[in-house]
Tab-separated table of C-alpha atoms in Angstrom:
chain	number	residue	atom	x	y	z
A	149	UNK	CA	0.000	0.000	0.000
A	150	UNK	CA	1.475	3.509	-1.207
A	151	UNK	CA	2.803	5.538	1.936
A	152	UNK	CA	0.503	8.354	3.083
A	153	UNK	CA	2.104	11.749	3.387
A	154	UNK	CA	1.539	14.411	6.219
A	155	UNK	CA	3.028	18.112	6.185
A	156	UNK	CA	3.884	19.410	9.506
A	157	UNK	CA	3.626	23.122	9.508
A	158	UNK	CA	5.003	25.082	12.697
A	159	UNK	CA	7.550	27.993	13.351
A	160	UNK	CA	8.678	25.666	16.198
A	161	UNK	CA	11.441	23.294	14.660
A	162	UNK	CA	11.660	21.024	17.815
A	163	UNK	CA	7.653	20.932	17.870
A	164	UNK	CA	8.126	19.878	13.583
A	165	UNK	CA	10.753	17.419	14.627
A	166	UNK	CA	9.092	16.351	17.241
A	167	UNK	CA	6.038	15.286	15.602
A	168	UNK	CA	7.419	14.057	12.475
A	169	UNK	CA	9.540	11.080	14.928
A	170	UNK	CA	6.424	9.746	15.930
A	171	UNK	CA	4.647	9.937	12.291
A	172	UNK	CA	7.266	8.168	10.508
A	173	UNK	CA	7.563	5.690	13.666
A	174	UNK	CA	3.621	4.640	12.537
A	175	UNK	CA	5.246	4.330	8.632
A	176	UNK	CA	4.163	7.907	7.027
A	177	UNK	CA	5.998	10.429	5.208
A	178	UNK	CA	6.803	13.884	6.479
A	179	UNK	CA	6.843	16.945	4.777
A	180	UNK	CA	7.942	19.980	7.015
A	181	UNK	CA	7.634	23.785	6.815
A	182	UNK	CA	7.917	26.237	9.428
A	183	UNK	CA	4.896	28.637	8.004
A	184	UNK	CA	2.222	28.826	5.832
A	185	UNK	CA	4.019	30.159	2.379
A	186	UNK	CA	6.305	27.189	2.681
A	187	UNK	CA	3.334	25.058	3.114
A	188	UNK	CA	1.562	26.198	0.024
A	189	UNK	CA	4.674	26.002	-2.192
A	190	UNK	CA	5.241	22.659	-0.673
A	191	UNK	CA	1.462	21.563	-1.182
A	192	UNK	CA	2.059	22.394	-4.776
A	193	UNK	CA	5.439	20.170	-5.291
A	194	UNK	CA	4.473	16.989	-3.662
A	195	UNK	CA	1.086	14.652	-3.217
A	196	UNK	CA	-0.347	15.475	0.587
A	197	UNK	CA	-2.782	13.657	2.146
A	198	UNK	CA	-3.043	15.382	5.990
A	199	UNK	CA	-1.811	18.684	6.789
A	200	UNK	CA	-1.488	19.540	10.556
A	201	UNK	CA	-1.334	23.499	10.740
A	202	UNK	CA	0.024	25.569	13.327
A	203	UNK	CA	-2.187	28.815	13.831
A	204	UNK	CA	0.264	31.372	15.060
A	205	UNK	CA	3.138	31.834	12.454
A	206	UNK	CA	5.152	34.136	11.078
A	207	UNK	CA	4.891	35.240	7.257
A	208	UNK	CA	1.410	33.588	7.051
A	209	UNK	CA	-0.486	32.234	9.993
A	210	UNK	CA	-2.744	29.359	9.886
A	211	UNK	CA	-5.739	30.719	9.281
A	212	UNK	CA	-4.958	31.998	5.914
A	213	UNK	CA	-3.070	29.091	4.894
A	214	UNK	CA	-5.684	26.533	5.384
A	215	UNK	CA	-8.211	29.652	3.675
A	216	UNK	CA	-6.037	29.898	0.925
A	217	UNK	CA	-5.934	25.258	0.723
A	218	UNK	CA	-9.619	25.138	0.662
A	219	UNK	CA	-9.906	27.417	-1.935
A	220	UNK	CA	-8.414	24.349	-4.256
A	221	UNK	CA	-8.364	20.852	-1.682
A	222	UNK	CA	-9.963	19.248	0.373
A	223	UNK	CA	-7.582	17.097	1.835
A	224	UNK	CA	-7.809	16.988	6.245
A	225	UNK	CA	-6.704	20.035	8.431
A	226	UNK	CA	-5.679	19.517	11.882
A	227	UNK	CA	-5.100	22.667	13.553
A	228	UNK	CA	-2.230	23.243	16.111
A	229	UNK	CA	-2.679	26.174	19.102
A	230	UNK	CA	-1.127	27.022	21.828
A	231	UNK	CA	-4.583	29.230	22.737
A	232	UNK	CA	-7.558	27.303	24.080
A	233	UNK	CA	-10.580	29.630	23.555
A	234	UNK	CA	-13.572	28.828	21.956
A	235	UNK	CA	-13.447	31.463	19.472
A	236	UNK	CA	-10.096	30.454	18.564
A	237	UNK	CA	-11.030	27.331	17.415
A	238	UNK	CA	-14.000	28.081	16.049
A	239	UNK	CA	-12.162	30.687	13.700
A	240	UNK	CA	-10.183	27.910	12.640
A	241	UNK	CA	-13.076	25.157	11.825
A	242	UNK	CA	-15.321	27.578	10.043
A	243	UNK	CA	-12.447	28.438	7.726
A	244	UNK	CA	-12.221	24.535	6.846
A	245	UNK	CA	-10.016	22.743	9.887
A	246	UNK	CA	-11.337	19.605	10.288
A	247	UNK	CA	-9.928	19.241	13.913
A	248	UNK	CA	-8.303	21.418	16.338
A	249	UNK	CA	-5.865	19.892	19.109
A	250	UNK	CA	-4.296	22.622	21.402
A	251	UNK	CA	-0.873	22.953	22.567
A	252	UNK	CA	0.656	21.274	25.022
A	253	UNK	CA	-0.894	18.080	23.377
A	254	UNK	CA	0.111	14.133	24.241
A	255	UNK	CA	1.805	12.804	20.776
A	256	UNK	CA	-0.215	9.694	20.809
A	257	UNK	CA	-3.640	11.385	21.012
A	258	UNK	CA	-2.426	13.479	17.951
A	259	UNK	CA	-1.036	10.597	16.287
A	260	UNK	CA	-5.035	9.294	17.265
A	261	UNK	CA	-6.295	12.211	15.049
A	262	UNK	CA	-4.194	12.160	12.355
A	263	UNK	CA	-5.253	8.292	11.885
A	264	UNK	CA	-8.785	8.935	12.427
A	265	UNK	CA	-8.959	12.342	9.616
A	266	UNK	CA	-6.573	10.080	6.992
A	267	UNK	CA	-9.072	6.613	7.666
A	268	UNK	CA	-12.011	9.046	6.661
A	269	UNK	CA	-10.406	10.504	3.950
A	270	UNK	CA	-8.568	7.264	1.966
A	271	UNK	CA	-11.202	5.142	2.871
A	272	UNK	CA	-14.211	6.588	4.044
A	273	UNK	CA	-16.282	4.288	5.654
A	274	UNK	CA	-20.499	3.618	6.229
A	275	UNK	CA	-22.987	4.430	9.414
A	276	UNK	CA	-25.476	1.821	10.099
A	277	UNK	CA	-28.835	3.526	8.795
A	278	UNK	CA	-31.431	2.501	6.586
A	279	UNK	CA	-29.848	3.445	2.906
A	280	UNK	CA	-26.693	2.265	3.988
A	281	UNK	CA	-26.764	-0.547	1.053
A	282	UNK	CA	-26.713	2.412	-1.728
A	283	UNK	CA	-24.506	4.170	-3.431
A	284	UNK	CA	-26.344	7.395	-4.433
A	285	UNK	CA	-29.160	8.526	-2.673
A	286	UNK	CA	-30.548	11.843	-3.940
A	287	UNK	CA	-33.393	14.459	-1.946
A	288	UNK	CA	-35.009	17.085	-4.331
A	289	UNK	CA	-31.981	18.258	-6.606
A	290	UNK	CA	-29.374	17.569	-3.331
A	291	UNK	CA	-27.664	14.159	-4.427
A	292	UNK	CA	-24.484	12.138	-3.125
A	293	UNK	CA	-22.748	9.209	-4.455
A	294	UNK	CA	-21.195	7.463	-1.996
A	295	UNK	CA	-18.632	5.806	-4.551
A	296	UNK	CA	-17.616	8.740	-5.992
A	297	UNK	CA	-17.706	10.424	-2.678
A	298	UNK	CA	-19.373	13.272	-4.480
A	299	UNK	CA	-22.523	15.956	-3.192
A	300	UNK	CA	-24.058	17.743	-6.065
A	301	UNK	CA	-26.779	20.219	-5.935
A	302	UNK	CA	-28.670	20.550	-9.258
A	303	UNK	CA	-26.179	18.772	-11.048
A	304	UNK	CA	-23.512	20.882	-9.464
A	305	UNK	CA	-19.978	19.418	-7.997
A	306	UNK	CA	-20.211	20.792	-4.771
A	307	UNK	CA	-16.750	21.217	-2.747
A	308	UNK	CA	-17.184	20.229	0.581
A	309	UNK	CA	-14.054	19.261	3.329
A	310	UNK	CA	-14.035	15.292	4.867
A	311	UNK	CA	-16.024	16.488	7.832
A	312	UNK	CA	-18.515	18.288	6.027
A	313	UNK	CA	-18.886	15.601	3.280
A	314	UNK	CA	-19.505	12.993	6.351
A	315	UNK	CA	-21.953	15.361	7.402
A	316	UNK	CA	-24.078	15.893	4.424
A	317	UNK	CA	-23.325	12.016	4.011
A	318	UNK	CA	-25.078	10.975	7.023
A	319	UNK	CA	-27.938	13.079	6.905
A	320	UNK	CA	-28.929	12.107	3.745
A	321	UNK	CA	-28.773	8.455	3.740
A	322	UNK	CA	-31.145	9.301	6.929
A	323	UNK	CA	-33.507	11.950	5.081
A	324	UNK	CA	-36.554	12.994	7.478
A	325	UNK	CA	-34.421	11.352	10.727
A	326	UNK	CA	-33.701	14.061	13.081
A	327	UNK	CA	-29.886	13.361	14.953
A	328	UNK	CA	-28.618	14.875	17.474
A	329	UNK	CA	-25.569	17.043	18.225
A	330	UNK	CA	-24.155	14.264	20.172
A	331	UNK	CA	-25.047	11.313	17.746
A	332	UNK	CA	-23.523	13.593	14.905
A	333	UNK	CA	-20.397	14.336	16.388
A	334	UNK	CA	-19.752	10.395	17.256
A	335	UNK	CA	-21.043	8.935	14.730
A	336	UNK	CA	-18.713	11.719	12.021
A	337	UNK	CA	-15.648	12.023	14.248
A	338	UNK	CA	-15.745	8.627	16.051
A	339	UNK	CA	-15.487	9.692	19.661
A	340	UNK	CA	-16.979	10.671	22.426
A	341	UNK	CA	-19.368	13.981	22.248
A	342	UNK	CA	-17.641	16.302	24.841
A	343	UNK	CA	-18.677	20.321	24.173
A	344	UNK	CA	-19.688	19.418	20.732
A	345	UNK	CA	-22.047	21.842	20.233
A	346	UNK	CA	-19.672	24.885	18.799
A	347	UNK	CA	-17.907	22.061	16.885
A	348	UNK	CA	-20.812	20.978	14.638
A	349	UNK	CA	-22.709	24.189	14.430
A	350	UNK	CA	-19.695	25.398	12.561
A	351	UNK	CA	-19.805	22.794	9.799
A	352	UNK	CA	-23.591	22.776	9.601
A	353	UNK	CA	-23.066	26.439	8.965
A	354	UNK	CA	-20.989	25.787	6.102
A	355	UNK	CA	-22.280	23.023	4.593
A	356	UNK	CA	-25.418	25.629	4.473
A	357	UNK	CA	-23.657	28.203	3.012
A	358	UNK	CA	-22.858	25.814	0.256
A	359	UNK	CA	-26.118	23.844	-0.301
A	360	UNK	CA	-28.620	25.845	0.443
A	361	UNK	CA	-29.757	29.547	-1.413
A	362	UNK	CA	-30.857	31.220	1.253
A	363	UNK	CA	-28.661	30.081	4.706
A	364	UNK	CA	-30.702	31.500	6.990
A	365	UNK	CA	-33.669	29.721	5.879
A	366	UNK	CA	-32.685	26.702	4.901
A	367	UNK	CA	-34.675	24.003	2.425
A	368	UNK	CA	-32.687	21.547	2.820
A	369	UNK	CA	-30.346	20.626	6.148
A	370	UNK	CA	-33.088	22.052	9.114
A	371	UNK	CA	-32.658	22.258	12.723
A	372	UNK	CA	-35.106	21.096	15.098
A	373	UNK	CA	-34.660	22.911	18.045
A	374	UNK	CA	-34.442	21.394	21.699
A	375	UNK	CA	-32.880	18.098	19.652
A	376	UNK	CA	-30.923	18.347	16.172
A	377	UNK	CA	-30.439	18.534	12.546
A	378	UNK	CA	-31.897	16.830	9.620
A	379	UNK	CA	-32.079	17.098	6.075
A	380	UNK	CA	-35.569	17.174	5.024
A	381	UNK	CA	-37.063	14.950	2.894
């Protein structure tokens, strides 16, 4: 099986070192670059297929590095910070960071991440549900083919990250089944719901702002309130 590649991005070279030990000890390759232009340029140059981004760098932070990625991937962002505030790493997700680990962080349970984001995006697998035995399942113009790993609205490629694919991926092999924040996160990041609120209203917000005309009142992906979110049938 071909070797999976993650860049390491920090202005930290003993954090970069650090991390890339233990990734090439579980049999990736590293890529390294200590901020975000050399993580573009690099991006460019070589196949990636993980990125774990440091927020706070010099020439060009995090946040407008993984901006400027989305723009043309969708490979997985994990997000590195030495700040723990909510609205730090909410800044982060809703510009397209899949996950968000903060600084001073065990190796292993980033190692746990990075395994977890890569499994999903190689190989994404199925939920239990009732249209788990097909491949495209399709809700008044909103369509996804589970093969191709594709959402189109209208006809339309739409580009959505691994998270928000899984998302939109759930709820509509589930159409008309309401699930809550809790089951979401779980059953999409495949761990235990802990403050998960902030963390999935951020993607549901984008995956809005993508599928739907008019965000604010949506046709397709509804909330009910007091439980969850759905996509209507």
């Amino acid at each position: 099986m071909e070797k999976l590649t993650v860049l390491v991005t920090d202005d930290d070279k003993d954090i970069r070192d650090g991390i890339e030990i233990y990734l090439k000890n579980e049999g990736y390759n590293v890529l390294k670059a200590a901020d975000g232009v050399e993580a573009l340029t690099l991006l460019e140059e070589n196949e990636v297929h993980l990125i774990i981004l440091d927020i706070m760098m010099p020439n060009m932070d995090g946040i407008t590095a993984t901006f400027r990625i989305r723009n043309a991937r969708n490979i997985p962002i994990i997000m590195l910070s030495a700040k723990a505030e909510d609205t730090d790493k909410i800044h982060g997700l809703s510009v397209g960071a899949d996950d968000y680990i903060t600084k001073p962080f065990h190796p292993l349970e980033l190692l746990a991440r990075v395994k977890s984001q890569l499994r999903r995006y190689v190989q994404l697998g199925t939920y239990n549900g009732t249209a788990q035995h097909q491949s495209k399942v399709e809700v008044n113009g909103l369509a996804i083919d589970m093969e191709a790993k594709e959402v189109r609205l209208d006809g339309e490629l739409v580009k959505l990250t691994p998270i928000e694919y899984k998302i939109t991926e759930l709820l509509l092999k589930n159409a008309g089944r309401v699930f809550s924040i809790n089951e979401i996160y779980e059953l999409v990041w495949n761990e235990e719901a802990y403050n998960a609120e902030n963390v999935v209203a951020v993607h549901i917000r984008k995956i809005r702002e993508k599928i739907e005309t008019n965000p604010k009142n949506p046709r397709y992906l509804k909330v009910v309130w007091g439980i969850g979110y759905k996509i209507e049938k």
